[in-house]
Amino acid sequence: MAWSRLLSRKRLGETFLETYEAEIPAQNRTSFQRDFDRIVFSSSFRRLKDKTQVFPLFNNDYVRNRLIHSLEASCVGRSLGTIVGEEIIKRHSKNLHDYIASDFGDIIAAACLSHDIGNPPFGHTGEDAIQEWFKSARAQSVLQQLNLLQQADLTCFEGNAQGFRIITQKEKQADRIGLQLTYATLGTFMKYPRESSISGEVFPQYQGKSTAKHGFFQAEKNLVEQIATEVGLIRRDAKSAWWCRHPLVFLIEAADDICYHIVDLEDGFRMGYITYEEAENLLKTLLEEDNLEYLGSDLLDNIKYLRSKAIHQLILEAKHIFLDFESEILSGEFDAPLTSVIPSADSLKEIVDITRRKVYESCEVIEVKVAGYEVLGGLLEEFITAISQEDLSKSYLIKKLLPNFKADDENLDLYNKILKVTDYISGMTDSYAVSVYKKIKGISLPRGGK
């Protein structure tokens, strides 16, 4: 893969190339800055404010939600991308003379900003709940009407694939289809550039991180082909839609990992699940002693300070690993999270293990997971039944509640009708999902009047 193609400023769906003078950056926004701004102003991004990160949002106004996590990851991603970009431009100055270091930071900041934009309500449990419903006996009559590729999209429902669908198809302004982001940002967004139906027979011994999940639905497969061709991603298998990662994916993955591992520890301390001594000792393992001169008597302030120092240290370590393995990343040979091979990898793993045991398995978090299964399963049951069994009188009424289901959509095939439902449900906020569920189930009814 070549950086000159990987950093394409062309936009999906547009036939012209935006121009930008690197020597006078103050005079206009770059293409990649426009990507960032388009995401910020999208309604899907705004709804992240009421989507669970780890803790239920209605019990505490301090802990992070998906919006805050995305903003924090974007900040880390911008810093990491810019310092990596400085060295990449030095190494490839002949081919990257019209790029500046901040271009790398802006691409990664935009991709980080949107990396959770397709996540359904109730955190990652929402994804599990949607998968489980489509695997249940209740969904079999519907699934049998779809081909195997389409079935895999639903039984392996992925927030990453939904996010790709949102930014390329669903978010619209005027006559645009999708946000029309640059190919560079779209390539960087795709953390898992493979289709859902690839089985173990295709990559029997492959252990790379990029195959852990899938990154797009069959409905958007042609768009992925376009992006991969434009930026020059290496195809891993001739018979299936499976490519090597865009190199900058490793940096957004690192930014995401750094943020949620360290920040979940901080939130766990704030919520009382992790003691001050545990949090302090775990964060200190990532730091040099000379970084700790400002520790004082306020325990919360101390953890905030250690958190910021830890994130800075991890950014530097991720930068060095990326640059050390640049050739292997460009050739597609390297396919591991940067945070798994940095010097602090063992210390970070210890933080993850303790946070998982003491925070993710707490009663408060488990309650959200149980609610997610009940609410999303119930919504899928009602809406999928409505679009697939049109002879029922109730189906006519339920379909009226789908805001994105228009008269012309009756002519769609069943697969695309189902995607209309998953678009709606996965786009809900936590509170709105609960509200709709209660109304449909008759638990609460809207009052009359305006």
XYZ file of C-alpha atoms in Angstrom:
450
model
C 0.000 0.000 0.000
C 1.213 3.521 -0.779
C 0.614 6.616 1.354
C -0.084 8.761 -1.697
C -3.199 6.654 -2.401
C -4.110 5.930 1.208
C -4.522 9.670 1.859
C -6.941 10.271 -1.023
C -8.875 13.538 -0.726
C -11.520 12.427 -3.216
C -15.017 12.080 -1.800
C -17.332 9.106 -2.159
C -20.093 10.100 -4.559
C -18.348 13.188 -5.963
C -16.501 13.395 -9.263
C -14.214 16.354 -8.518
C -11.180 16.695 -6.260
C -11.091 19.433 -3.635
C -7.989 21.599 -3.729
C -6.032 22.811 -0.742
C -2.862 24.828 -0.449
C -0.735 23.374 2.354
C 1.386 26.535 2.498
C -1.559 28.732 3.542
C -3.682 26.509 5.804
C -5.259 29.471 7.594
C -7.134 30.475 4.435
C -9.453 27.486 4.199
C -10.437 24.189 5.776
C -8.777 21.041 4.533
C -10.832 18.181 3.101
C -10.203 16.185 6.254
C -11.310 19.024 8.526
C -14.545 19.139 6.524
C -14.989 15.433 7.217
C -14.728 16.111 10.940
C -17.245 18.962 10.768
C -19.777 16.929 8.783
C -19.719 14.213 11.420
C -20.131 16.702 14.283
C -23.258 18.172 12.682
C -24.883 14.805 11.917
C -27.941 13.745 13.908
C -26.530 10.237 14.436
C -23.509 11.720 16.194
C -25.695 13.903 18.427
C -27.688 10.876 19.587
C -24.550 9.384 21.131
C -25.153 11.733 24.089
C -27.840 9.337 25.350
C -26.172 6.015 24.607
C -24.520 3.951 27.310
C -20.748 3.617 27.393
C -20.521 1.383 30.494
C -22.703 2.747 33.309
C -26.433 3.544 33.019
C -26.823 7.224 32.253
C -29.912 7.946 34.314
C -28.224 7.232 37.659
C -25.151 9.438 37.355
C -24.297 12.601 35.474
C -20.530 12.210 35.771
C -19.701 8.984 33.946
C -18.985 9.000 30.238
C -21.584 8.375 27.570
C -20.818 7.370 23.963
C -20.596 10.987 22.860
C -17.982 11.904 25.461
C -16.008 8.738 24.758
C -16.009 9.518 21.034
C -14.803 13.078 21.660
C -12.045 11.902 23.990
C -10.908 9.212 21.542
C -10.919 11.825 18.789
C -8.629 14.106 20.821
C -6.205 11.268 21.501
C -6.411 10.196 17.862
C -5.604 13.683 16.606
C -2.507 13.900 18.819
C -1.343 10.408 17.911
C -1.978 10.923 14.198
C -0.192 14.263 14.041
C 3.013 13.086 15.708
C 3.051 9.955 13.517
C 2.309 12.097 10.453
C 5.362 14.261 11.078
C 7.662 11.248 10.767
C 5.760 9.635 7.860
C 6.049 12.844 5.826
C 9.787 12.992 6.537
C 10.193 9.395 5.390
C 8.104 9.854 2.242
C 8.627 13.553 1.479
C 8.946 12.943 -2.257
C 5.420 11.505 -2.547
C 3.741 13.464 0.252
C 4.908 16.988 -0.523
C 1.338 18.343 -0.586
C 0.391 16.916 2.825
C 1.093 18.244 6.322
C 1.357 16.363 9.611
C -2.012 17.605 10.842
C -3.698 15.912 7.861
C -2.957 12.575 9.519
C -4.323 13.887 12.806
C -7.479 15.238 11.151
C -8.224 11.963 9.346
C -7.851 9.953 12.534
C -9.801 12.516 14.588
C -12.737 12.240 12.158
C -12.631 8.443 12.111
C -12.427 8.309 15.923
C -15.297 10.747 16.204
C -17.540 8.425 14.187
C -16.200 5.034 15.308
C -19.219 4.338 17.570
C -21.821 6.148 15.483
C -23.523 2.871 14.543
C -23.687 1.400 18.027
C -27.238 0.589 19.173
C -28.632 1.554 22.601
C -27.312 -0.052 25.811
C -23.649 -0.282 24.826
C -22.218 -3.430 23.294
C -25.069 -5.367 24.878
C -27.290 -3.790 22.239
C -25.313 -5.536 19.519
C -25.558 -8.841 21.391
C -29.305 -8.384 21.866
C -29.902 -7.821 18.152
C -27.741 -10.822 17.240
C -29.519 -13.043 19.750
C -32.954 -12.118 18.464
C -32.058 -12.987 14.885
C -30.595 -16.304 16.081
C -33.747 -17.128 18.049
C -36.542 -19.427 16.922
C -38.826 -16.398 16.506
C -36.689 -15.100 13.634
C -36.265 -18.321 11.680
C -39.295 -17.899 9.432
C -37.917 -14.524 8.361
C -34.295 -15.634 7.959
C -35.299 -18.557 5.753
C -36.456 -16.059 3.129
C -32.968 -14.511 2.890
C -29.769 -15.792 1.306
C -26.871 -16.963 3.480
C -24.917 -13.718 3.063
C -27.867 -11.637 4.214
C -28.563 -13.990 7.123
C -24.969 -13.588 8.336
C -25.346 -9.783 8.350
C -28.222 -10.077 10.823
C -27.164 -12.977 13.054
C -23.742 -11.295 13.387
C -25.136 -7.755 13.581
C -22.286 -5.287 14.066
C -22.219 -1.671 15.189
C -19.189 -1.112 12.964
C -21.139 -2.217 9.891
C -24.102 -0.103 10.944
C -21.788 2.867 11.386
C -20.412 2.429 7.870
C -23.989 2.295 6.584
C -24.846 5.529 8.404
C -21.931 7.622 7.156
C -22.126 6.347 3.569
C -25.894 6.007 3.090
C -28.254 7.142 5.820
C -27.045 10.592 6.899
C -28.177 12.953 4.147
C -27.951 16.658 3.365
C -29.928 17.991 0.403
C -29.335 15.607 -2.514
C -26.267 13.946 -1.009
C -26.274 10.248 -0.189
C -24.418 9.837 3.074
C -21.949 12.351 4.460
C -19.718 12.042 1.381
C -16.527 11.831 3.407
C -13.106 11.502 1.796
C -11.893 8.065 0.788
C -9.009 8.447 3.257
C -11.388 8.935 6.202
C -13.737 6.162 5.051
C -10.833 3.738 4.664
C -9.606 4.668 8.136
C -13.099 4.196 9.574
C -13.228 0.526 8.490
C -11.619 -1.267 11.428
C -12.780 -4.657 10.126
C -12.663 -4.642 6.303
C -14.396 -7.959 5.675
C -17.937 -9.171 5.031
C -19.915 -11.059 7.663
C -20.258 -14.361 5.834
C -16.560 -15.297 5.722
C -16.187 -18.613 7.518
C -13.251 -20.207 9.276
C -12.499 -22.140 6.113
C -11.403 -18.925 4.382
C -8.942 -17.934 7.101
C -8.447 -21.181 9.077
C -5.214 -20.203 10.828
C -5.422 -16.443 10.503
C -5.082 -14.703 13.867
C -5.133 -11.061 12.753
C -7.276 -8.595 14.705
C -8.950 -7.262 11.555
C -11.038 -10.438 11.222
C -12.458 -10.316 14.763
C -15.654 -8.703 13.436
C -17.099 -7.600 10.113
C -17.270 -4.011 8.958
C -20.105 -3.739 6.433
C -23.381 -5.284 5.301
C -24.072 -6.781 1.885
C -26.116 -3.662 1.100
C -22.924 -1.551 1.198
C -20.512 -4.096 -0.275
C -20.150 -2.210 -3.563
C -19.175 0.961 -1.692
C -16.427 -0.884 0.174
C -15.110 -2.164 -3.159
C -14.918 1.439 -4.395
C -13.112 2.637 -1.284
C -10.639 -0.245 -1.262
C -9.833 0.345 -4.920
C -9.397 4.093 -4.527
C -7.031 3.949 -1.526
C -5.260 0.789 -2.653
C -6.093 -1.678 0.119
C -4.615 -5.146 -0.397
C -7.209 -7.850 -1.035
C -6.652 -10.880 1.178
C -8.920 -13.321 -0.632
C -9.918 -13.318 -4.308
C -13.298 -14.972 -3.712
C -14.544 -12.915 -0.790
C -14.771 -9.307 0.297
C -11.803 -9.199 2.655
C -8.986 -6.643 2.645
C -6.003 -5.612 4.728
C -6.630 -2.717 7.057
C -5.902 0.850 6.068
C -2.697 1.643 8.062
C -4.328 4.520 9.945
C -6.886 2.074 11.376
C -4.198 0.912 13.788
C -4.001 4.446 15.179
C -7.760 4.900 15.689
C -7.875 1.475 17.324
C -5.035 2.528 19.640
C -6.772 5.815 20.494
C -9.998 3.953 21.271
C -8.214 1.312 23.366
C -6.188 3.883 25.297
C -9.273 5.929 26.111
C -11.669 3.282 27.230
C -9.133 1.199 29.170
C -7.843 4.168 31.158
C -11.102 6.090 31.382
C -13.180 3.082 32.453
C -10.708 2.652 35.306
C -11.215 6.292 36.286
C -15.006 5.957 36.089
C -14.819 2.733 38.090
C -12.968 4.589 40.850
C -15.436 7.475 40.730
C -18.350 5.047 41.070
C -16.728 3.232 44.006
C -16.046 -0.103 42.339
C -12.254 0.375 42.373
C -10.392 1.714 45.403
C -8.086 4.696 45.239
C -5.082 2.508 46.067
C -5.924 0.109 43.222
C -6.464 2.887 40.674
C -3.309 4.759 41.750
C -1.090 1.675 41.630
C -2.450 0.508 38.277
C -1.890 3.910 36.660
C 1.566 4.272 38.210
C 2.696 1.060 36.518
C 2.411 2.925 33.211
C 4.504 5.891 34.358
C 8.003 6.927 35.330
C 8.423 8.202 38.881
C 9.461 11.669 37.709
C 5.973 12.145 36.234
C 4.301 12.108 39.638
C 5.456 15.350 41.234
C 1.985 16.921 41.357
C 0.173 14.311 43.448
C -1.617 15.969 46.379
C -4.239 15.310 49.025
C -7.327 15.351 46.767
C -7.745 11.739 45.683
C -10.008 12.435 42.701
C -7.657 15.112 41.381
C -4.763 12.683 41.751
C -6.523 10.054 39.626
C -7.334 12.653 36.980
C -3.678 13.688 36.889
C -2.442 10.090 36.675
C -5.007 9.358 33.966
C -3.746 12.225 31.807
C -0.128 11.178 32.301
C -0.953 7.559 31.480
C -2.736 8.509 28.261
C 0.245 10.647 27.202
C 2.657 7.789 27.874
C 0.548 5.319 25.896
C 0.303 7.731 22.955
C 4.103 7.901 22.769
C 4.451 4.124 22.985
C 1.833 3.555 20.266
C 3.593 6.073 18.030
C 6.926 4.264 18.296
C 5.413 0.842 17.590
C 3.548 2.126 14.526
C 6.689 3.720 13.094
C 8.806 0.659 13.894
C 6.368 -1.586 12.021
C 5.452 0.824 9.219
C 6.770 -1.432 6.426
C 4.940 -4.486 7.777
C 1.741 -2.470 8.183
C 1.922 -1.188 4.594
C 2.490 -4.728 3.287
C -0.416 -6.146 5.307
C 1.823 -8.442 7.368
C 1.220 -6.659 10.683
C -2.307 -7.164 12.030
C -2.299 -6.757 15.807
C -3.548 -3.962 18.073
C -0.696 -1.546 18.797
C -1.608 -1.643 22.486
C -0.899 -5.397 22.536
C 2.771 -4.931 21.614
C 3.716 -1.638 23.299
C 6.094 -1.805 26.310
C 3.149 -1.209 28.673
C 1.037 -4.016 27.178
C 1.171 -6.229 30.290
C 0.303 -3.354 32.619
C -2.573 -2.342 30.356
C -3.853 -5.919 30.320
C -3.876 -5.935 34.116
C -5.986 -2.766 34.080
C -8.397 -4.372 31.609
C -8.704 -7.565 33.686
C -9.446 -5.713 36.923
C -11.876 -3.315 35.246
C -13.714 -6.205 33.628
C -14.051 -8.050 36.918
C -14.928 -5.113 39.175
C -16.753 -2.736 36.812
C -18.209 -4.575 33.818
C -19.625 -7.327 36.047
C -21.128 -4.975 38.640
C -24.861 -5.199 39.306
C -25.469 -1.728 37.867
C -23.858 -2.635 34.550
C -25.534 -6.045 34.392
C -28.935 -4.399 34.904
C -28.342 -2.353 31.739
C -27.450 -5.514 29.829
C -30.590 -7.325 30.932
C -32.718 -4.311 30.009
C -31.041 -4.166 26.600
C -32.023 -7.730 25.772
C -35.612 -7.178 26.863
C -36.164 -3.808 25.179
C -34.367 -4.402 21.864
C -35.662 -7.957 21.566
C -39.193 -6.692 22.106
C -38.838 -3.912 19.534
C -37.404 -6.269 16.921
C -40.225 -8.724 17.535
C -42.876 -6.092 16.868
C -41.289 -4.314 13.903
C -39.927 -7.362 12.059
C -43.301 -9.049 12.399
C -44.970 -5.914 11.030
C -42.876 -5.735 7.845
C -42.886 -9.488 7.179
C -46.502 -10.424 8.001
C -48.468 -7.723 6.258
C -51.790 -9.553 6.490
C -52.013 -8.771 10.211
C -54.038 -5.668 11.041
C -51.579 -4.798 13.794
C -48.724 -4.857 11.259
C -50.248 -1.936 9.387
C -50.314 0.127 12.582
C -46.805 -0.832 13.721
C -45.320 0.108 10.341
C -46.822 3.556 10.751
C -44.497 3.984 13.747
C -41.390 3.450 11.604
C -40.371 7.028 10.698
C -37.988 5.871 7.983
C -40.479 3.520 6.314
C -42.154 5.241 3.355
C -44.843 4.108 0.930
C -42.272 3.235 -1.737
C -40.451 0.990 0.723
C -43.244 -1.570 0.391
C -41.564 -2.517 -2.899
C -38.227 -3.324 -1.256
C -37.093 -6.914 -0.827
C -37.340 -8.376 2.671
C -33.618 -7.922 3.445
C -33.734 -4.182 2.809
C -36.985 -3.859 4.733
C -35.294 -5.502 7.717
C -32.374 -3.079 7.405
C -34.913 -0.263 7.672
C -35.932 -1.707 11.037
C -32.382 -2.179 12.306
C -31.543 1.347 11.104
C -34.351 2.704 13.258
C -33.744 0.594 16.352
C -29.942 0.865 16.392
C -30.261 4.631 15.913
C -32.369 5.018 19.060
C -30.992 6.500 22.249
C -31.306 4.462 25.450
C -34.204 6.504 26.800
C -36.075 6.639 23.494
C -35.797 2.859 23.053
C -37.309 2.340 26.499
C -40.062 4.865 25.756
C -41.058 3.256 22.441
C -40.937 -0.227 23.986
C -43.258 0.777 26.822
C -45.758 2.385 24.471
C -45.856 -0.518 22.015
C -46.214 -3.043 24.839
C -48.941 -0.977 26.509
C -46.873 -0.393 29.647
C -47.330 3.353 29.228
C -49.581 5.296 26.901
C -49.156 8.802 25.486
C -51.469 11.399 26.984
C -53.951 13.245 24.823
C -53.593 16.839 23.717
C -50.715 18.652 22.121
